[in-house]
PDB file of C-alpha atoms and ligand atoms in Angstrom:
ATOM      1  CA  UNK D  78      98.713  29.530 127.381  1.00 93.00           C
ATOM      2  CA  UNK D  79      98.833  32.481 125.432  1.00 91.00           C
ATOM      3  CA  UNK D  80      97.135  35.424 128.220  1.00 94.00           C
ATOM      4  CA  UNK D  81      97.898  32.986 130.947  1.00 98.00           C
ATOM      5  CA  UNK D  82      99.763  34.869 133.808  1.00 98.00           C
ATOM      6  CA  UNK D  83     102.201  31.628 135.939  1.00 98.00           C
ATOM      7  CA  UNK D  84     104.527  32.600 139.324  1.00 98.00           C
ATOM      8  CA  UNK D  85     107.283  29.853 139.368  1.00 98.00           C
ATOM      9  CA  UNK D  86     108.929  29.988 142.653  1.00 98.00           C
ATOM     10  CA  UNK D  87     113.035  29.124 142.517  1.00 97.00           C
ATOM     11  CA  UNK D  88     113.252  29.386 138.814  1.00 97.00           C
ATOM     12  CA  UNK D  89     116.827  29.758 138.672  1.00 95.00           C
ATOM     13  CA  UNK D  90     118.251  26.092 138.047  1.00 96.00           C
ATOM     14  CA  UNK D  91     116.844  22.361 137.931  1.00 97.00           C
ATOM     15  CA  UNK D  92     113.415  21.716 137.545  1.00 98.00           C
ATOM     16  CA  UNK D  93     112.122  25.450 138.254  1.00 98.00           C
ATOM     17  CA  UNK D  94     113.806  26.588 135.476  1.00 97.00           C
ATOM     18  CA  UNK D  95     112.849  23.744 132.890  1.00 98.00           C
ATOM     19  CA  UNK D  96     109.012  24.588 134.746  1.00 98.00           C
ATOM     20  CA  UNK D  97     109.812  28.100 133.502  1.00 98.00           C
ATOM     21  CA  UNK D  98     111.403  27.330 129.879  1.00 98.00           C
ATOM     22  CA  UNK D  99     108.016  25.086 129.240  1.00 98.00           C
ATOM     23  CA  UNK D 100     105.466  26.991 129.956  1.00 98.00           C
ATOM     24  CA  UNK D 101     107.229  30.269 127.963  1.00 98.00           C
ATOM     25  CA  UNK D 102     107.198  27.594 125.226  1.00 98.00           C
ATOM     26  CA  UNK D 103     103.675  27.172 125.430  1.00 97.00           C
ATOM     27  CA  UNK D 104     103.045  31.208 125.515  1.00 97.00           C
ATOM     28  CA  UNK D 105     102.495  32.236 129.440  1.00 98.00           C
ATOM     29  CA  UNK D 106     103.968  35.044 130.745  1.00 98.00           C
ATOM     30  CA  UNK D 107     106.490  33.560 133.200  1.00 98.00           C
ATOM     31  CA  UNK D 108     106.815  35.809 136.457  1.00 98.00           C
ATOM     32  CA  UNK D 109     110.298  33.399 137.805  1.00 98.00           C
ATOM     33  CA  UNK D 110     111.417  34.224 141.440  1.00 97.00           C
ATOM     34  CA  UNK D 111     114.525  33.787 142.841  1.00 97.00           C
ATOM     35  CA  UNK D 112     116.320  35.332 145.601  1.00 96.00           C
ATOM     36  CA  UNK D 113     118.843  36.603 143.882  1.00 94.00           C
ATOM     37  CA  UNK D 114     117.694  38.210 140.356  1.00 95.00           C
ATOM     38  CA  UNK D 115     120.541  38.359 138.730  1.00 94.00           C
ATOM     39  CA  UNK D 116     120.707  34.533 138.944  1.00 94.00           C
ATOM     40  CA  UNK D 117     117.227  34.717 136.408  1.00 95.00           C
ATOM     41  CA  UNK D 118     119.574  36.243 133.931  1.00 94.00           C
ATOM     42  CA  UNK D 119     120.705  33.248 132.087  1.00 93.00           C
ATOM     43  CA  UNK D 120     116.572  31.662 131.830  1.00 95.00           C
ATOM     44  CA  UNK D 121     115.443  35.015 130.347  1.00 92.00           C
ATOM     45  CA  UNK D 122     118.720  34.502 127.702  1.00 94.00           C
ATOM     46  CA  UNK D 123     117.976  30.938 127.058  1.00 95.00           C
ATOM     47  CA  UNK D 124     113.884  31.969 126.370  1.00 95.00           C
ATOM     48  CA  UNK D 125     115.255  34.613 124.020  1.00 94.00           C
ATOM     49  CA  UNK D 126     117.364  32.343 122.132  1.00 95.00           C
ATOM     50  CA  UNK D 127     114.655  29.466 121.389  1.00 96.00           C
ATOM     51  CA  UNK D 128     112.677  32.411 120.581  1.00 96.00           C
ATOM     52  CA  UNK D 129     109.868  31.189 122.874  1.00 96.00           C
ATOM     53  CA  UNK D 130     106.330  32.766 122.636  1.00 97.00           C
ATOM     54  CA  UNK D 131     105.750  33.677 126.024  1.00 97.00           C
ATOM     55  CA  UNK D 132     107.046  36.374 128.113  1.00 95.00           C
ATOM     56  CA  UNK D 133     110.028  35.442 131.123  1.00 97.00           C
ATOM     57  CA  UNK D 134     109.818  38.184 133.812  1.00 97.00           C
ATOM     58  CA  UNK D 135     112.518  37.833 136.263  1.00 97.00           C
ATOM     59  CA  UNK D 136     111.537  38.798 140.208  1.00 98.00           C
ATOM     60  CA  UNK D 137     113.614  38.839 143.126  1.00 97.00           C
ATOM     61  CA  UNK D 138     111.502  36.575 145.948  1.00 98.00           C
ATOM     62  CA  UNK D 139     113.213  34.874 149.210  1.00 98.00           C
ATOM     63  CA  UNK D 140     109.826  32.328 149.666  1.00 98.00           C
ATOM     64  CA  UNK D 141     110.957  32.184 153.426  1.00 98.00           C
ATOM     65  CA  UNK D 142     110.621  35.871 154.080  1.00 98.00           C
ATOM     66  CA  UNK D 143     107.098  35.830 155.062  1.00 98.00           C
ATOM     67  CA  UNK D 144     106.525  39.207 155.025  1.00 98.00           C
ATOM     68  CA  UNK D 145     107.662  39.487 151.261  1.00 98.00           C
ATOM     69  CA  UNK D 146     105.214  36.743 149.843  1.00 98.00           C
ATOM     70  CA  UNK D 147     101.987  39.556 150.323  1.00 98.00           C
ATOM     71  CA  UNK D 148     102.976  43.008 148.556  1.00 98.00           C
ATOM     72  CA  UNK D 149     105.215  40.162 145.727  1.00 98.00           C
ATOM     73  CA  UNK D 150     101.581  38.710 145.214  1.00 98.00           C
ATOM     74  CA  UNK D 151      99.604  42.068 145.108  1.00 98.00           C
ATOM     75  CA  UNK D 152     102.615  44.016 142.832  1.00 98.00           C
ATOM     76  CA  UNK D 153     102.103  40.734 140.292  1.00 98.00           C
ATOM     77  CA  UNK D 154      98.850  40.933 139.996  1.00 98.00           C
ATOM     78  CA  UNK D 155      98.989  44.976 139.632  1.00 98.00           C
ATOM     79  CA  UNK D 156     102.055  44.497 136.773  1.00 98.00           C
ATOM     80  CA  UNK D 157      99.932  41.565 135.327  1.00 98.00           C
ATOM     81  CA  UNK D 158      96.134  41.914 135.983  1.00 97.00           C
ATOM     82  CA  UNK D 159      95.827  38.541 137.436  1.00 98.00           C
ATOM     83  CA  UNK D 160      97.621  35.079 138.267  1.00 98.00           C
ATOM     84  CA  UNK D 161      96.087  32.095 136.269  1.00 98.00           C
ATOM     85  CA  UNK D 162      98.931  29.311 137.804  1.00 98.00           C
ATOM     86  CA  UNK D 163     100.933  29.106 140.592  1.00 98.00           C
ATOM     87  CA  UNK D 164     104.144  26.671 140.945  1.00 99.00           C
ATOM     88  CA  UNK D 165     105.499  26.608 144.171  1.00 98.00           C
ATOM     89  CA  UNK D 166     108.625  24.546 143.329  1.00 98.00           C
ATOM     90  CA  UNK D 167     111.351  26.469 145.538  1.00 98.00           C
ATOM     91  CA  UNK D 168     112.866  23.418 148.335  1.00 98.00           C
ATOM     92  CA  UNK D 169     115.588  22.528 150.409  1.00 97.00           C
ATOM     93  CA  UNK D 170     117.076  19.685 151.942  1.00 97.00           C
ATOM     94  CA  UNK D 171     119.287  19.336 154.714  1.00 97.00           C
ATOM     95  CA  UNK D 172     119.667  15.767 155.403  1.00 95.00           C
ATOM     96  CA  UNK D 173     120.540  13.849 158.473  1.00 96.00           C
ATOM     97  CA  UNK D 174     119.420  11.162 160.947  1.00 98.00           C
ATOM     98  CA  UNK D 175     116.576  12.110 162.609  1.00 98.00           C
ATOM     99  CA  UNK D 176     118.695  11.364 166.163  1.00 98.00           C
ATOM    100  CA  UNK D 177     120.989  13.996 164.900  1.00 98.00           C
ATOM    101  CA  UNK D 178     118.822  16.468 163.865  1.00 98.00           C
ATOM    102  CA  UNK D 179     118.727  20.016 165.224  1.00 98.00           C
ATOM    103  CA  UNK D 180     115.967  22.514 165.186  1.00 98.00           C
ATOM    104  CA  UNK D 181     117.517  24.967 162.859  1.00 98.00           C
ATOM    105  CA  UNK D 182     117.758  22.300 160.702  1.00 98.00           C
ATOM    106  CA  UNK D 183     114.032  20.856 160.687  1.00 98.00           C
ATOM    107  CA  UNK D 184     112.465  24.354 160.787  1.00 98.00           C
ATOM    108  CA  UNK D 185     114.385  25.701 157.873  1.00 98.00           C
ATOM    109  CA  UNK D 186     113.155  22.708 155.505  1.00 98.00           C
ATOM    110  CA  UNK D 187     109.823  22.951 156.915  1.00 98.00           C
ATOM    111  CA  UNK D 188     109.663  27.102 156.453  1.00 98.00           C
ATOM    112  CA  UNK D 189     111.384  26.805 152.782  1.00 98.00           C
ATOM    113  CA  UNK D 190     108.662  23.630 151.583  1.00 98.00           C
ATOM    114  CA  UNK D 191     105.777  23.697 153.558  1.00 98.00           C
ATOM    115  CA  UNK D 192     105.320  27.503 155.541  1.00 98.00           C
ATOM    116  CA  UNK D 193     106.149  29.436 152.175  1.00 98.00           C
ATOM    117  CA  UNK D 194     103.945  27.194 150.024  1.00 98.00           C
ATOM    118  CA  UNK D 195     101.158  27.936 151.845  1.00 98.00           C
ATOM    119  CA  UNK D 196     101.967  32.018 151.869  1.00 98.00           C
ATOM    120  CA  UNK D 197     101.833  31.594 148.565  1.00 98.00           C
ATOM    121  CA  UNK D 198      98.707  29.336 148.208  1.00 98.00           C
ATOM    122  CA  UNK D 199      97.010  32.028 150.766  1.00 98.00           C
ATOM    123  CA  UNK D 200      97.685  34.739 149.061  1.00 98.00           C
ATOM    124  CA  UNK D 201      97.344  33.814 145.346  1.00 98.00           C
ATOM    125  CA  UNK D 202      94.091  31.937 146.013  1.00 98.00           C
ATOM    126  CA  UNK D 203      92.395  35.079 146.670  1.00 98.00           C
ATOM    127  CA  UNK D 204      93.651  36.343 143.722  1.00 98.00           C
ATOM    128  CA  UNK D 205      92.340  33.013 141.649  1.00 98.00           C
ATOM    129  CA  UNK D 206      89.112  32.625 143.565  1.00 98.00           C
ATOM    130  CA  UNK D 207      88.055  36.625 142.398  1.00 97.00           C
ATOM    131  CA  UNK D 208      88.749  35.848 138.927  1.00 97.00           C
ATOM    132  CA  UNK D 209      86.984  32.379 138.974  1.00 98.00           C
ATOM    133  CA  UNK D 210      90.178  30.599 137.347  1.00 98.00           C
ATOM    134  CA  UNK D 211      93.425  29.215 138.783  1.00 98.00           C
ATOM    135  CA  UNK D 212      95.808  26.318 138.564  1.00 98.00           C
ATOM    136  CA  UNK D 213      97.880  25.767 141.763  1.00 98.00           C
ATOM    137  CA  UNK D 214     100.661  22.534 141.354  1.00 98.00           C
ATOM    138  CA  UNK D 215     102.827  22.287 143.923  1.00 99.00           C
ATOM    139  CA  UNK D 216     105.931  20.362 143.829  1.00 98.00           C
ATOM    140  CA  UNK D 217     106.410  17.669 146.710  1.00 98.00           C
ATOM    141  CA  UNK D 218     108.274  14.030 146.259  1.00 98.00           C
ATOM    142  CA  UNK D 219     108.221  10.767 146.249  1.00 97.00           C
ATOM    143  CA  UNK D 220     109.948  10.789 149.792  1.00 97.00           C
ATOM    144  CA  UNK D 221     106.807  12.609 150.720  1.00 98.00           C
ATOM    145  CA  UNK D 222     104.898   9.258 149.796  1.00 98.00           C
ATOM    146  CA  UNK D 223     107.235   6.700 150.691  1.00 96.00           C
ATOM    147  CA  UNK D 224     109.119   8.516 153.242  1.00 97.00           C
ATOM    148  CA  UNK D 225     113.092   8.389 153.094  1.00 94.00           C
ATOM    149  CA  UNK D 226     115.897   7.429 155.849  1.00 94.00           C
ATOM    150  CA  UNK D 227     117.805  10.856 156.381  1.00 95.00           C
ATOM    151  CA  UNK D 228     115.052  13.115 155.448  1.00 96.00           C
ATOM    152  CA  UNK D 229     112.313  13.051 158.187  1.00 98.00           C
ATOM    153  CA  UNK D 230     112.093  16.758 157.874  1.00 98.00           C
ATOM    154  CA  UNK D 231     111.918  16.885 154.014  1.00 98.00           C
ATOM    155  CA  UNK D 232     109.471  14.065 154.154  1.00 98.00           C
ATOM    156  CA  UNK D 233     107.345  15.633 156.674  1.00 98.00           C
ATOM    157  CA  UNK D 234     107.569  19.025 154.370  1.00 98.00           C
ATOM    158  CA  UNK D 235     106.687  16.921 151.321  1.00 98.00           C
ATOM    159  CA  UNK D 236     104.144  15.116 152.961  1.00 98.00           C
ATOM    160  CA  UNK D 237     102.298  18.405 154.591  1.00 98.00           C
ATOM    161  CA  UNK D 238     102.177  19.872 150.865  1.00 98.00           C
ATOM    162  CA  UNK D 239     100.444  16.879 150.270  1.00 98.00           C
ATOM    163  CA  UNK D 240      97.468  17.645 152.752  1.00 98.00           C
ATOM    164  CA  UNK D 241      97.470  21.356 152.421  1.00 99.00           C
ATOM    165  CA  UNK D 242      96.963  21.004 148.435  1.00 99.00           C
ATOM    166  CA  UNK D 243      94.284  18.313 149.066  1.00 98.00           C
ATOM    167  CA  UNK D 244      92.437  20.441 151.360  1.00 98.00           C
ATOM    168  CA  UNK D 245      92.842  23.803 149.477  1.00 98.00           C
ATOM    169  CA  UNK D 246      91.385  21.732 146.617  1.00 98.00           C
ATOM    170  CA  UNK D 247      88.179  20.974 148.346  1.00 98.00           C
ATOM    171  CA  UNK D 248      88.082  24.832 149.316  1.00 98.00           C
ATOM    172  CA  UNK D 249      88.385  26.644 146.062  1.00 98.00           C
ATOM    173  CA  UNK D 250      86.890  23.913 143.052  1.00 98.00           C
ATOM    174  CA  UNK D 251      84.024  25.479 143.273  1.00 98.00           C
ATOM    175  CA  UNK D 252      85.802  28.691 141.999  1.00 98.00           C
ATOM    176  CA  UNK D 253      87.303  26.948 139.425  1.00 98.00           C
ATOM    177  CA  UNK D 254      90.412  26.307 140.746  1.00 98.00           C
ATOM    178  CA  UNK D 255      92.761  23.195 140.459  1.00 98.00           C
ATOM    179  CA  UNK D 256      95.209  22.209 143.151  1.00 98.00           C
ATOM    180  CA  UNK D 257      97.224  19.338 142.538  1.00 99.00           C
ATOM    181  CA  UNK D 258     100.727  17.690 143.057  1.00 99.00           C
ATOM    182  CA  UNK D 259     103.364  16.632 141.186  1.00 98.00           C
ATOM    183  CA  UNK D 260     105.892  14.293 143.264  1.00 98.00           C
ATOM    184  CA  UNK D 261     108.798  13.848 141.294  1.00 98.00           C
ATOM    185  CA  UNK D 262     111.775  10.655 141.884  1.00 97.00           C
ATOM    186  CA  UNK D 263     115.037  10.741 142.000  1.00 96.00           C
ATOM    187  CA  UNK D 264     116.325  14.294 139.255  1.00 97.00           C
ATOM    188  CA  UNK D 265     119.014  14.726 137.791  1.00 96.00           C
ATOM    189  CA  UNK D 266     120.022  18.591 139.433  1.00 96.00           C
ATOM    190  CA  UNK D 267     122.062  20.154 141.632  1.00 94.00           C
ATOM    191  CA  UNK D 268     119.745  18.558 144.429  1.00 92.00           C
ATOM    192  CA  UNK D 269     120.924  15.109 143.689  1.00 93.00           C
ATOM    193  CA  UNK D 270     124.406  16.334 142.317  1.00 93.00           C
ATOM    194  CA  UNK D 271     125.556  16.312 145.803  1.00 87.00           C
ATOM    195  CA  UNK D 272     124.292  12.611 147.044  1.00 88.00           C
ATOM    196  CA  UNK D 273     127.453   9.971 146.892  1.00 89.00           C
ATOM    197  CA  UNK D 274     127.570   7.829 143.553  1.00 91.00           C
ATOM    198  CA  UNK D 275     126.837   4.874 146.202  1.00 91.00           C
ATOM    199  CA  UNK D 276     123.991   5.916 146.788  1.00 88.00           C
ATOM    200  CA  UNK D 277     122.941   7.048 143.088  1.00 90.00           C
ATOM    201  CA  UNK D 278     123.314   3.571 141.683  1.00 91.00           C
ATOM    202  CA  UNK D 279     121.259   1.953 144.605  1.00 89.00           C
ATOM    203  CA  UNK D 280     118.709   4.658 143.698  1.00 87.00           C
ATOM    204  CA  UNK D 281     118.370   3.161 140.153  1.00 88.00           C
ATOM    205  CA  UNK D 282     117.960  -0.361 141.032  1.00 93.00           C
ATOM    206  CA  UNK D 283     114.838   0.655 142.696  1.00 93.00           C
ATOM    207  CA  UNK D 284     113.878   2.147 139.660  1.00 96.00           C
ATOM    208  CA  UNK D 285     112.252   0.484 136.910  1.00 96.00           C
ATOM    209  CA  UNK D 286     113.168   2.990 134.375  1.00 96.00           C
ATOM    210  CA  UNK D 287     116.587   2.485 136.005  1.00 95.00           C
ATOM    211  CA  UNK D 288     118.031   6.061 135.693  1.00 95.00           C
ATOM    212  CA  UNK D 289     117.389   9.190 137.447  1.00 96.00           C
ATOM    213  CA  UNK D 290     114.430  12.401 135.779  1.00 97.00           C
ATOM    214  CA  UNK D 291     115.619  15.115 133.546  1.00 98.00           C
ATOM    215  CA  UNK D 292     114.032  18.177 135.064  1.00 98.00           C
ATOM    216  CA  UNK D 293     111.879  18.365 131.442  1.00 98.00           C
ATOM    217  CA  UNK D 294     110.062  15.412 132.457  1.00 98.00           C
ATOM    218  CA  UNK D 295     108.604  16.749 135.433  1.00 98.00           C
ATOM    219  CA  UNK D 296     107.569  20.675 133.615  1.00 98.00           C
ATOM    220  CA  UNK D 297     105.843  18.554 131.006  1.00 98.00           C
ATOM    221  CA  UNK D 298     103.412  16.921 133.610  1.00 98.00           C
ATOM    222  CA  UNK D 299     103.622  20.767 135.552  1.00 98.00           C
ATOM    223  CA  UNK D 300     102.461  22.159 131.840  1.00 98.00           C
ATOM    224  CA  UNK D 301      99.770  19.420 131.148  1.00 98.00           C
ATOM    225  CA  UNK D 302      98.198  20.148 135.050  1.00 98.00           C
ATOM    226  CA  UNK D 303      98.542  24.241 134.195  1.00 98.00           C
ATOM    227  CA  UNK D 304      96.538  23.548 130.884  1.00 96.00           C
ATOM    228  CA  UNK D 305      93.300  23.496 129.729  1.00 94.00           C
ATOM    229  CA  UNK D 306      93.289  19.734 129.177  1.00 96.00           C
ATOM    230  CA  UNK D 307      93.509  18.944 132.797  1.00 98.00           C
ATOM    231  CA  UNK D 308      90.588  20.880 133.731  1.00 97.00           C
ATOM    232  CA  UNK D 309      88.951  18.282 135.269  1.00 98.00           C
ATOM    233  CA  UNK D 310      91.532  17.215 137.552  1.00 98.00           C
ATOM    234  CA  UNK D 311      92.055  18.204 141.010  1.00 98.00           C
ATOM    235  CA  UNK D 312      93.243  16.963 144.403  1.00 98.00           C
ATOM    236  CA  UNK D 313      95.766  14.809 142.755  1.00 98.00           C
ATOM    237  CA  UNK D 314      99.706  13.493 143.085  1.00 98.00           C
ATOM    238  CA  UNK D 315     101.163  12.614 140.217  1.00 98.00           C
ATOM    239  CA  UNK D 316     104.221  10.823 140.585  1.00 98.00           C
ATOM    240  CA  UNK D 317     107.011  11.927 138.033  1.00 98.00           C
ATOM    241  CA  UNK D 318     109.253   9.050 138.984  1.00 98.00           C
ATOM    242  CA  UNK D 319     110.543   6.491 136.773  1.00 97.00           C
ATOM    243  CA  UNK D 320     108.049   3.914 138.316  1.00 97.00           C
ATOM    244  CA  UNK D 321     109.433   4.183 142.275  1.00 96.00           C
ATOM    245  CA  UNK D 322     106.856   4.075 144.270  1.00 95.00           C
ATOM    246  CA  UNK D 323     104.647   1.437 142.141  1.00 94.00           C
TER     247      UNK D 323
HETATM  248  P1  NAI S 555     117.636  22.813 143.108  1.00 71.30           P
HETATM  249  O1  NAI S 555     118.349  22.852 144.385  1.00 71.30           O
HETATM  250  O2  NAI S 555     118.394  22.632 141.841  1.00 71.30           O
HETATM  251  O3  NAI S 555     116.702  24.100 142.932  1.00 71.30           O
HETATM  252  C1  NAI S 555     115.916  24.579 143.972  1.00 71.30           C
HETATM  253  C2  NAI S 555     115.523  25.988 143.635  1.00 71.30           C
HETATM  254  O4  NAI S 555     114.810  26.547 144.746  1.00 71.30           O
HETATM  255  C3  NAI S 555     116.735  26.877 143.392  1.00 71.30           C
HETATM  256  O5  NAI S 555     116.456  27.738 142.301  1.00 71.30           O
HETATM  257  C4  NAI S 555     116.852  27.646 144.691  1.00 71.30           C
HETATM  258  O6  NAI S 555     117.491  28.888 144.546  1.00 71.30           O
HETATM  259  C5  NAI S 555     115.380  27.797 145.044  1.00 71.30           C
HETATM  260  N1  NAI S 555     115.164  28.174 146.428  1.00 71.30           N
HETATM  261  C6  NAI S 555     115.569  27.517 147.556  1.00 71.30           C
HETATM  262  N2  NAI S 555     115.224  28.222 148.642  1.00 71.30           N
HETATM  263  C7  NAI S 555     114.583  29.343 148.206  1.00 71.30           C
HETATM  264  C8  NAI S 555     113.998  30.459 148.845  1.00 71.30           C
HETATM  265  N3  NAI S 555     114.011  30.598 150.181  1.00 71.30           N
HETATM  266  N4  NAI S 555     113.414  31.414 148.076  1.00 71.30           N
HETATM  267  C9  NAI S 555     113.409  31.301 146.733  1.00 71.30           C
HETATM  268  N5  NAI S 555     113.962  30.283 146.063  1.00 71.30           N
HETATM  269  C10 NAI S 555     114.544  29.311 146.797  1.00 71.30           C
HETATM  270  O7  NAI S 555     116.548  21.672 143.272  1.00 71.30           O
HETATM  271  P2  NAI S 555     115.569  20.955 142.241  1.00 71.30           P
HETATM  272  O8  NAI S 555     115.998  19.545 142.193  1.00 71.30           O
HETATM  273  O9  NAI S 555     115.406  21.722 141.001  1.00 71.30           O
HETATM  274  O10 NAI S 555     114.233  20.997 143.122  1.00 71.30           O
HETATM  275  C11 NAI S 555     113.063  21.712 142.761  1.00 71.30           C
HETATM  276  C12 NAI S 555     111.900  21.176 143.567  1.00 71.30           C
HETATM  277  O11 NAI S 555     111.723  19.786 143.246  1.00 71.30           O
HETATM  278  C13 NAI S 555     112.124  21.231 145.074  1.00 71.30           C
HETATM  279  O12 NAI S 555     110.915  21.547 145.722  1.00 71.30           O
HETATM  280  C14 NAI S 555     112.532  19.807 145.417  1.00 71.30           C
HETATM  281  O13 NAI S 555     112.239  19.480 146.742  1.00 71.30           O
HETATM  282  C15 NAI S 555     111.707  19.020 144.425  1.00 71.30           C
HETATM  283  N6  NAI S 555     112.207  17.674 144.167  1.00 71.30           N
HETATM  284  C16 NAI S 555     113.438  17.462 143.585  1.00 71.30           C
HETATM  285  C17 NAI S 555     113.872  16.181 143.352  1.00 71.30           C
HETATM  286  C18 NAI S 555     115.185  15.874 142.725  1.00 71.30           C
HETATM  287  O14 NAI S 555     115.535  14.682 142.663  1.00 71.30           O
HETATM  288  N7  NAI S 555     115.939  16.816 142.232  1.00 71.30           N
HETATM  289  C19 NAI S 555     113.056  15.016 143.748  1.00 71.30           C
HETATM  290  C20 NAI S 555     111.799  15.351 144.326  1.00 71.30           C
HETATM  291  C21 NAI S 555     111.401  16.639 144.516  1.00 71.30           C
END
């Protein structure tokens, strides 16, 4: 990936940050966003340390300030000369019954997942379709697929990033660019950190791996979709998930 140019959105922690670590392994020059910078610090330490090949350089991006997403895109591509990948991986959940749930708290998983994905997909894709290359992998979930009590508005976020990368395939693969999804299970970050060991081990017996992702596993099917080997692929959800949803 050496000359490849990848924006990781919420590359701070958990699986955006093991996205980040992976593809600086393989040689990219990582532009990671986070909302707050300073948070990037400790990635850009840990890529000096393995003494990766590729370049980590920390942004400050809030994916749910709308306005932001345009002049981040166009100042990238100005710093960088172009954008070869795209991972929107920045989410949210705020979970709840769906008889309990507010507004504030639909539209702010829906804004975070689905709105700011597409910003980013809009605004990149215009960047990939002039240069005739682009990889786009956005980064949904099994309860996108199968759905999941307590999360009817991450599910319906999951499930939207579903469609929009399916279409957006069919617009741009004539351009050369990819769109596809990775869906990952049950991983082991501060997402999942906070759900009640209950519900944990009931999580693994529908498992057949029987134990939750490292966030590793899912960057290594993120680096093989951003790569030259999946070139051919597009349109696609990959689950990352121990076997759930078979
Ligand atoms: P996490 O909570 O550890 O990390 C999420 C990252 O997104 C953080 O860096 C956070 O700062 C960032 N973020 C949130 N809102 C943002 C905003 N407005 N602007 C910029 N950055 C923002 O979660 P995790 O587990 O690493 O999740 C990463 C992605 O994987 C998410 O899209 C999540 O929905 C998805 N996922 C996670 C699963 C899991 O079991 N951990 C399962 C399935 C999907």
């Amino acid at each position: 990936m050496k000359d490849k140019v990848a924006i990781v959105t919420g590359g701070s922690r958990g699986i955006g940050r093991a996205i980040c670590l992976k593809l600086a392994s393989q040689g990219a020059t990582v532009v990671a966003c986070a909302r707050d910078v300073a948070k990037l610090a400790d990635l850009a330490e840990e890529a000096a340390k393995r003494e990766l090949p590729g370049v980590i350089d920390p942004q400050s991006l809030d994916v749910a300030d709308r306005a932001a997403i345009e002049p981040f895109v166009d100042a990238t591509t100005e710093r960088h000369g172009r954008v070869d990948i795209l991972v929107n991986n920045a989410g949210i959940t705020r979970d709840g019954l769906c008889m309990n749930m507010d507004d504030d708290e639909f539209d702010d998983v829906i804004t975070t997942n689905l709105r700011a994905a597409f910003w980013m997909c809009r605004s990149v894709s215009r960047v990939m379709i002039r240069q005739r290359y682009g990889r786009i992998i956005n980064i949904a979930s099994v309860s996108g697929v199968m759905g999941t009590a307590g999360q009817t508005n991450y599910a319906a976020s999951k499930a939207g990033l579903i469609g929009l990368t399916k279409s957006l395939a069919k617009e741009v693969g004539r351009r050369k660019v990819t769109c596809n999804v990775v869906a990952p299970g049950f991983v082991t970050t501060d997402m999942t950190a906070k759900l009640p060991d209950k519900v944990k081990d009931s999580v693994k017996t529908l498992v057949p791996l029987a134990r939750f992702g490292q966030p590793e596993e899912i960057a290594g099917a993120v680096a093989f979709l951003a790569g030259d080997e999946a070139s051919y692929i597009t349109g696609q959800v990959i689950l990352v998930d121990g076997g759930m949803r078979m």
